[in-house]
Amino acid sequence: MLCPIKPIKSNLFSLFINIQPSLKGLLDNKSYIFNNSLSSVRIGKTFKTSSINRIPLTSSYIFSLKRNFKKIHDIGSSDGTSSYELIKNLKFDEYILMDKYLYLYLFQNENKIYLFDHLNNLHMYENDNYKLYLDPLHQSNSITEIILNLIFKSDKLVNINKSEILCINKEILKLNKNIKYEVYDLFEEPLYKNSDLILITNLIHNLKLNKKTLAKIKKNILNMASDNCLIAIGENTDKERTTFLRYRNNNLFYYHSINGGSVSKKFIKYLLK
């Protein structure tokens, strides 16, 4: 982020940087207000909201298979917006949106608002004039954010009562009654569920993967997959790239690729070993 300080109402600062919606909207029941506020939330380097139909080529290929899926696991789905077209058009029994930061926690003290993750890391602060993006996960090299972390480093707010926020686009939940959601971290937690389609988008390519992490992820994917499960691993960086794998008889096989496949070549190669 070029500037971790954003105005939330018109002032001199807003002449140079776009005005941001207030975090107060996360407590609003109106979909458009909630979704607008959620679009400004950032955890680490990642904003909670992405664009609709972010993976059109991947989606089109899955549609072309004309499969009726029992269970679909969408890992790292954030607020679910990028999965809108898939949820709207695929046939499935259950579509499970999965994200490590599915729930966030908000504390409001008069004009001051604080936004935490489930581990009580403070990610954002807001007052009547501006919003601050902090970096408690230390994913940025920004001097400004390092200074802000030091200023806001305090245990005083850890044990206060906070409002729990479910970080899913409210319009997504209206699409289908069979949409589920689950807190999940692919890099840590085992999952034993029969999945017919596993989607892992914009999640792997930014990570430094050592052998231990690779082994953990592979084990978790294999535990999740049912026989004949389709696994899509991809990104949309300079352009959309996806590698499709198929799980069959306890093994993974190459199935299809879009634009040369995922940029996470090392990861794909490890999965196919």
CSV table of C-alpha atoms in Angstrom, one decimal:
chain,number,residue,atom,x,y,z
A,1,MET,CA,0.0,0.0,0.0
A,2,LEU,CA,1.4,3.4,-1.0
A,3,CYS,CA,-0.2,5.2,1.9
A,4,PRO,CA,-1.5,3.4,5.0
A,5,ILE,CA,-3.5,6.5,6.0
A,6,LYS,CA,-6.8,7.1,4.2
A,7,PRO,CA,-9.4,9.9,4.7
A,8,ILE,CA,-13.0,8.9,5.4
A,9,LYS,CA,-14.5,12.4,4.8
A,10,SER,CA,-13.6,15.4,2.7
A,11,ASN,CA,-10.6,17.3,3.9
A,12,LEU,CA,-7.3,18.6,2.5
A,13,PHE,CA,-5.9,15.0,2.6
A,14,SER,CA,-8.7,13.7,0.4
A,15,LEU,CA,-7.6,15.9,-2.5
A,16,PHE,CA,-4.8,13.5,-3.0
A,17,ILE,CA,-6.2,10.2,-1.8
A,18,ASN,CA,-9.7,8.8,-2.3
A,19,ILE,CA,-12.2,8.9,0.5
A,20,GLN,CA,-12.7,5.5,2.2
A,21,PRO,CA,-16.0,4.1,3.6
A,22,SER,CA,-16.1,4.0,7.4
A,23,LEU,CA,-15.7,0.8,9.3
A,24,LYS,CA,-19.0,1.5,11.0
A,25,GLY,CA,-20.6,0.0,7.9
A,26,LEU,CA,-19.5,-3.4,9.1
A,27,LEU,CA,-22.3,-3.2,11.7
A,28,ASP,CA,-25.0,-2.2,9.2
A,29,ASN,CA,-27.6,-4.7,8.1
A,30,LYS,CA,-27.9,-3.2,4.6
A,31,SER,CA,-26.0,-5.2,2.1
A,32,TYR,CA,-24.6,-2.3,0.0
A,33,ILE,CA,-23.4,-0.4,3.1
A,34,PHE,CA,-21.8,-3.5,4.7
A,35,ASN,CA,-20.2,-4.6,1.4
A,36,ASN,CA,-18.8,-1.1,0.7
A,37,SER,CA,-17.2,-1.0,4.2
A,38,LEU,CA,-15.8,-4.5,3.8
A,39,SER,CA,-14.2,-3.5,0.5
A,40,SER,CA,-11.8,-1.2,2.5
A,41,VAL,CA,-10.7,-3.9,5.0
A,42,ARG,CA,-7.2,-5.1,4.7
A,43,ILE,CA,-5.5,-8.1,6.5
A,44,GLY,CA,-1.8,-8.3,5.9
A,45,LYS,CA,-1.4,-7.2,2.3
A,46,THR,CA,-4.7,-8.5,1.1
A,47,PHE,CA,-8.0,-6.7,0.9
A,48,LYS,CA,-11.1,-8.7,1.9
A,49,THR,CA,-13.0,-7.9,-1.3
A,50,SER,CA,-12.0,-8.8,-4.8
A,51,SER,CA,-13.8,-8.2,-8.1
A,52,ILE,CA,-16.8,-10.3,-9.4
A,53,ASN,CA,-15.8,-12.9,-12.0
A,54,ARG,CA,-12.1,-12.5,-11.2
A,55,ILE,CA,-11.3,-15.9,-12.8
A,56,PRO,CA,-13.5,-16.0,-15.9
A,57,LEU,CA,-11.4,-18.5,-17.9
A,58,THR,CA,-11.2,-20.9,-15.0
A,59,SER,CA,-15.0,-20.6,-14.4
A,60,SER,CA,-15.8,-21.1,-18.0
A,61,TYR,CA,-13.8,-24.3,-18.1
A,62,ILE,CA,-15.4,-25.7,-15.0
A,63,PHE,CA,-18.9,-24.8,-16.5
A,64,SER,CA,-17.9,-26.7,-19.7
A,65,LEU,CA,-17.4,-29.9,-17.8
A,66,LYS,CA,-21.2,-29.9,-16.9
A,67,ARG,CA,-20.6,-31.8,-13.7
A,68,ASN,CA,-23.0,-31.8,-10.8
A,69,PHE,CA,-20.7,-31.4,-7.7
A,70,LYS,CA,-21.7,-32.6,-4.3
A,71,LYS,CA,-19.2,-30.6,-2.3
A,72,ILE,CA,-17.0,-27.6,-3.5
A,73,HIS,CA,-14.3,-26.3,-1.2
A,74,ASP,CA,-13.2,-22.7,-2.1
A,75,ILE,CA,-10.0,-22.2,-0.1
A,76,GLY,CA,-8.8,-18.6,0.6
A,77,SER,CA,-12.1,-17.3,-0.7
A,78,SER,CA,-11.9,-14.1,1.3
A,79,ASP,CA,-15.4,-12.5,1.2
A,80,GLY,CA,-16.6,-14.8,-1.7
A,81,THR,CA,-17.1,-12.0,-4.3
A,82,SER,CA,-14.6,-13.5,-6.8
A,83,SER,CA,-16.6,-16.8,-6.6
A,84,TYR,CA,-20.0,-15.1,-7.5
A,85,GLU,CA,-20.3,-16.5,-11.0
A,86,LEU,CA,-19.3,-20.0,-9.9
A,87,ILE,CA,-21.8,-20.0,-7.0
A,88,LYS,CA,-24.6,-18.6,-9.3
A,89,ASN,CA,-24.1,-21.0,-12.2
A,90,LEU,CA,-22.7,-24.3,-10.9
A,91,LYS,CA,-24.8,-27.2,-9.7
A,92,PHE,CA,-23.8,-28.4,-6.3
A,93,ASP,CA,-25.1,-29.7,-3.0
A,94,GLU,CA,-22.7,-27.6,-0.9
A,95,TYR,CA,-20.4,-24.7,-1.7
A,96,ILE,CA,-18.0,-24.1,1.2
A,97,LEU,CA,-16.3,-20.7,1.4
A,98,MET,CA,-13.1,-21.1,3.4
A,99,ASP,CA,-10.8,-18.4,4.8
A,100,LYS,CA,-8.4,-18.0,7.7
A,101,TYR,CA,-9.8,-14.6,8.4
A,102,LEU,CA,-13.5,-15.4,8.0
A,103,TYR,CA,-14.3,-13.5,11.2
A,104,LEU,CA,-13.0,-10.2,12.3
A,105,TYR,CA,-13.8,-8.3,15.5
A,106,LEU,CA,-14.7,-4.6,15.9
A,107,PHE,CA,-14.5,-2.4,19.0
A,108,GLN,CA,-15.9,1.1,19.0
A,109,ASN,CA,-15.2,3.6,21.7
A,110,GLU,CA,-17.0,6.9,20.9
A,111,ASN,CA,-15.4,8.1,17.6
A,112,LYS,CA,-12.6,5.6,17.7
A,113,ILE,CA,-12.9,2.2,15.9
A,114,TYR,CA,-10.5,-0.7,16.1
A,115,LEU,CA,-10.5,-3.8,13.9
A,116,PHE,CA,-8.9,-7.1,15.1
A,117,ASP,CA,-8.4,-10.6,13.8
A,118,HIS,CA,-9.2,-13.7,15.8
A,119,LEU,CA,-5.7,-13.6,17.5
A,120,ASN,CA,-6.4,-10.0,18.7
A,121,ASN,CA,-3.9,-8.5,16.2
A,122,LEU,CA,-5.0,-4.9,15.5
A,123,HIS,CA,-5.2,-4.4,11.7
A,124,MET,CA,-7.1,-1.1,11.4
A,125,TYR,CA,-7.9,2.0,13.4
A,126,GLU,CA,-10.3,4.7,12.5
A,127,ASN,CA,-11.5,8.0,13.9
A,128,ASP,CA,-13.8,10.7,12.5
A,129,ASN,CA,-11.3,11.9,10.0
A,130,TYR,CA,-9.1,9.1,8.8
A,131,LYS,CA,-8.4,5.4,8.7
A,132,LEU,CA,-5.1,3.7,9.5
A,133,TYR,CA,-3.9,0.4,8.1
A,134,LEU,CA,-1.5,-1.4,10.5
A,135,ASP,CA,0.8,-4.3,9.8
A,136,PRO,CA,0.7,-6.6,12.8
A,137,LEU,CA,1.7,-9.6,10.6
A,138,HIS,CA,4.8,-7.8,9.4
A,139,GLN,CA,4.2,-8.4,5.8
A,140,SER,CA,5.2,-4.9,4.6
A,141,ASN,CA,8.5,-3.0,4.5
A,142,SER,CA,6.8,0.3,4.9
A,143,ILE,CA,8.5,2.6,7.4
A,144,THR,CA,5.2,4.4,8.0
A,145,GLU,CA,3.4,1.1,8.9
A,146,ILE,CA,6.3,0.0,11.2
A,147,ILE,CA,5.9,3.3,13.1
A,148,LEU,CA,2.1,3.0,13.3
A,149,ASN,CA,2.5,-0.5,14.7
A,150,LEU,CA,4.8,0.8,17.4
A,151,ILE,CA,2.3,3.6,18.3
A,152,PHE,CA,-0.6,1.2,18.5
A,153,LYS,CA,1.2,-1.7,20.2
A,154,SER,CA,-0.8,-2.1,23.3
A,155,ASP,CA,-2.5,-4.9,25.3
A,156,LYS,CA,-5.2,-2.6,26.7
A,157,LEU,CA,-7.7,-3.6,24.1
A,158,VAL,CA,-7.2,-7.3,24.1
A,159,ASN,CA,-9.8,-8.3,26.7
A,160,ILE,CA,-12.5,-5.9,25.8
A,161,ASN,CA,-15.9,-6.9,24.4
A,162,LYS,CA,-15.9,-6.8,20.6
A,163,SER,CA,-18.5,-7.2,17.9
A,164,GLU,CA,-18.0,-10.3,15.7
A,165,ILE,CA,-18.1,-9.6,11.9
A,166,LEU,CA,-18.7,-12.4,9.4
A,167,CYS,CA,-16.6,-11.2,6.4
A,168,ILE,CA,-18.7,-12.5,3.5
A,169,ASN,CA,-20.4,-10.5,0.9
A,170,LYS,CA,-24.1,-10.4,1.9
A,171,GLU,CA,-25.2,-10.7,-1.7
A,172,ILE,CA,-23.3,-14.0,-2.0
A,173,LEU,CA,-25.3,-15.5,0.9
A,174,LYS,CA,-28.5,-14.7,-0.9
A,175,LEU,CA,-27.6,-16.7,-4.0
A,176,ASN,CA,-28.1,-20.2,-2.7
A,177,LYS,CA,-29.2,-21.7,0.5
A,178,ASN,CA,-26.5,-24.4,0.2
A,179,ILE,CA,-23.6,-21.9,0.7
A,180,LYS,CA,-21.6,-22.8,3.8
A,181,TYR,CA,-18.6,-21.1,5.3
A,182,GLU,CA,-15.8,-22.3,7.5
A,183,VAL,CA,-12.6,-20.9,9.1
A,184,TYR,CA,-9.7,-22.7,7.6
A,185,ASP,CA,-6.0,-22.4,7.1
A,186,LEU,CA,-4.6,-24.7,4.4
A,187,PHE,CA,-1.1,-24.4,5.8
A,188,GLU,CA,-1.9,-25.5,9.3
A,189,GLU,CA,-5.1,-27.5,9.7
A,190,PRO,CA,-6.0,-31.0,8.5
A,191,LEU,CA,-9.4,-31.4,6.9
A,192,TYR,CA,-11.1,-34.7,6.3
A,193,LYS,CA,-14.0,-34.0,4.0
A,194,ASN,CA,-15.1,-35.5,0.6
A,195,SER,CA,-14.7,-32.7,-1.9
A,196,ASP,CA,-15.5,-33.0,-5.7
A,197,LEU,CA,-14.0,-29.6,-6.5
A,198,ILE,CA,-11.2,-27.8,-4.7
A,199,LEU,CA,-10.4,-24.2,-5.7
A,200,ILE,CA,-7.1,-22.5,-4.5
A,201,THR,CA,-6.8,-19.1,-6.2
A,202,ASN,CA,-4.3,-16.3,-5.5
A,203,LEU,CA,-3.0,-18.1,-2.4
A,204,ILE,CA,0.1,-20.1,-3.2
A,205,HIS,CA,2.2,-18.0,-5.5
A,206,ASN,CA,3.1,-15.3,-2.9
A,207,LEU,CA,4.4,-17.8,-0.3
A,208,LYS,CA,7.9,-19.2,0.4
A,209,LEU,CA,7.3,-22.9,0.5
A,210,ASN,CA,9.8,-25.1,2.3
A,211,LYS,CA,9.6,-28.9,2.2
A,212,LYS,CA,7.7,-29.1,5.5
A,213,THR,CA,5.0,-26.7,4.3
A,214,LEU,CA,4.7,-28.4,0.9
A,215,ALA,CA,4.2,-31.8,2.6
A,216,LYS,CA,1.6,-30.3,4.9
A,217,ILE,CA,-0.4,-28.7,2.1
A,218,LYS,CA,-0.3,-31.8,0.0
A,219,LYS,CA,-1.5,-34.0,2.9
A,220,ASN,CA,-4.3,-31.6,3.6
A,221,ILE,CA,-5.4,-31.5,-0.1
A,222,LEU,CA,-5.3,-35.3,-0.4
A,223,ASN,CA,-7.3,-35.7,2.8
A,224,MET,CA,-9.9,-33.3,1.5
A,225,ALA,CA,-10.4,-34.8,-2.0
A,226,SER,CA,-12.9,-37.5,-2.9
A,227,ASP,CA,-12.1,-39.9,-5.7
A,228,ASN,CA,-12.3,-38.1,-9.1
A,229,CYS,CA,-12.0,-34.7,-7.4
A,230,LEU,CA,-10.9,-31.8,-9.6
A,231,ILE,CA,-8.4,-29.4,-8.1
A,232,ALA,CA,-7.9,-25.9,-9.5
A,233,ILE,CA,-4.7,-24.0,-8.5
A,234,GLY,CA,-4.3,-20.6,-10.1
A,235,GLU,CA,-3.7,-16.9,-10.1
A,236,ASN,CA,-4.7,-13.8,-12.0
A,237,THR,CA,-1.5,-11.7,-11.8
A,238,ASP,CA,-0.5,-10.4,-15.3
A,239,LYS,CA,-3.1,-12.7,-16.7
A,240,GLU,CA,-5.2,-15.6,-15.5
A,241,ARG,CA,-3.3,-18.9,-15.1
A,242,THR,CA,-4.7,-22.1,-13.7
A,243,THR,CA,-3.6,-25.7,-13.4
A,244,PHE,CA,-6.2,-28.4,-13.0
A,245,LEU,CA,-5.3,-31.6,-11.3
A,246,ARG,CA,-7.4,-34.8,-10.9
A,247,TYR,CA,-7.4,-37.0,-7.8
A,248,ARG,CA,-7.9,-40.6,-8.7
A,249,ASN,CA,-7.0,-43.9,-6.9
A,250,ASN,CA,-5.0,-42.0,-4.2
A,251,ASN,CA,-2.9,-40.2,-6.7
A,252,LEU,CA,-2.9,-36.8,-8.3
A,253,PHE,CA,-2.6,-36.4,-12.1
A,254,TYR,CA,-2.3,-33.4,-14.5
A,255,TYR,CA,-5.7,-32.7,-16.1
A,256,HIS,CA,-5.8,-29.3,-17.8
A,257,SER,CA,-4.2,-25.9,-17.9
A,258,ILE,CA,-5.1,-22.3,-18.8
A,259,ASN,CA,-2.5,-19.9,-20.2
A,260,GLY,CA,0.4,-22.3,-19.4
A,261,GLY,CA,-0.9,-23.2,-15.9
A,262,SER,CA,-0.3,-21.8,-12.4
A,263,VAL,CA,2.9,-19.8,-11.8
A,264,SER,CA,3.4,-22.0,-8.7
A,265,LYS,CA,5.4,-24.6,-10.7
A,266,LYS,CA,7.4,-25.8,-7.7
A,267,PHE,CA,4.2,-26.5,-5.8
A,268,ILE,CA,2.5,-28.3,-8.7
A,269,LYS,CA,5.6,-30.4,-9.3
A,270,TYR,CA,5.6,-31.4,-5.6
A,271,LEU,CA,1.9,-32.4,-5.7
A,272,LEU,CA,2.5,-34.6,-8.7
A,273,LYS,CA,5.4,-36.5,-7.2
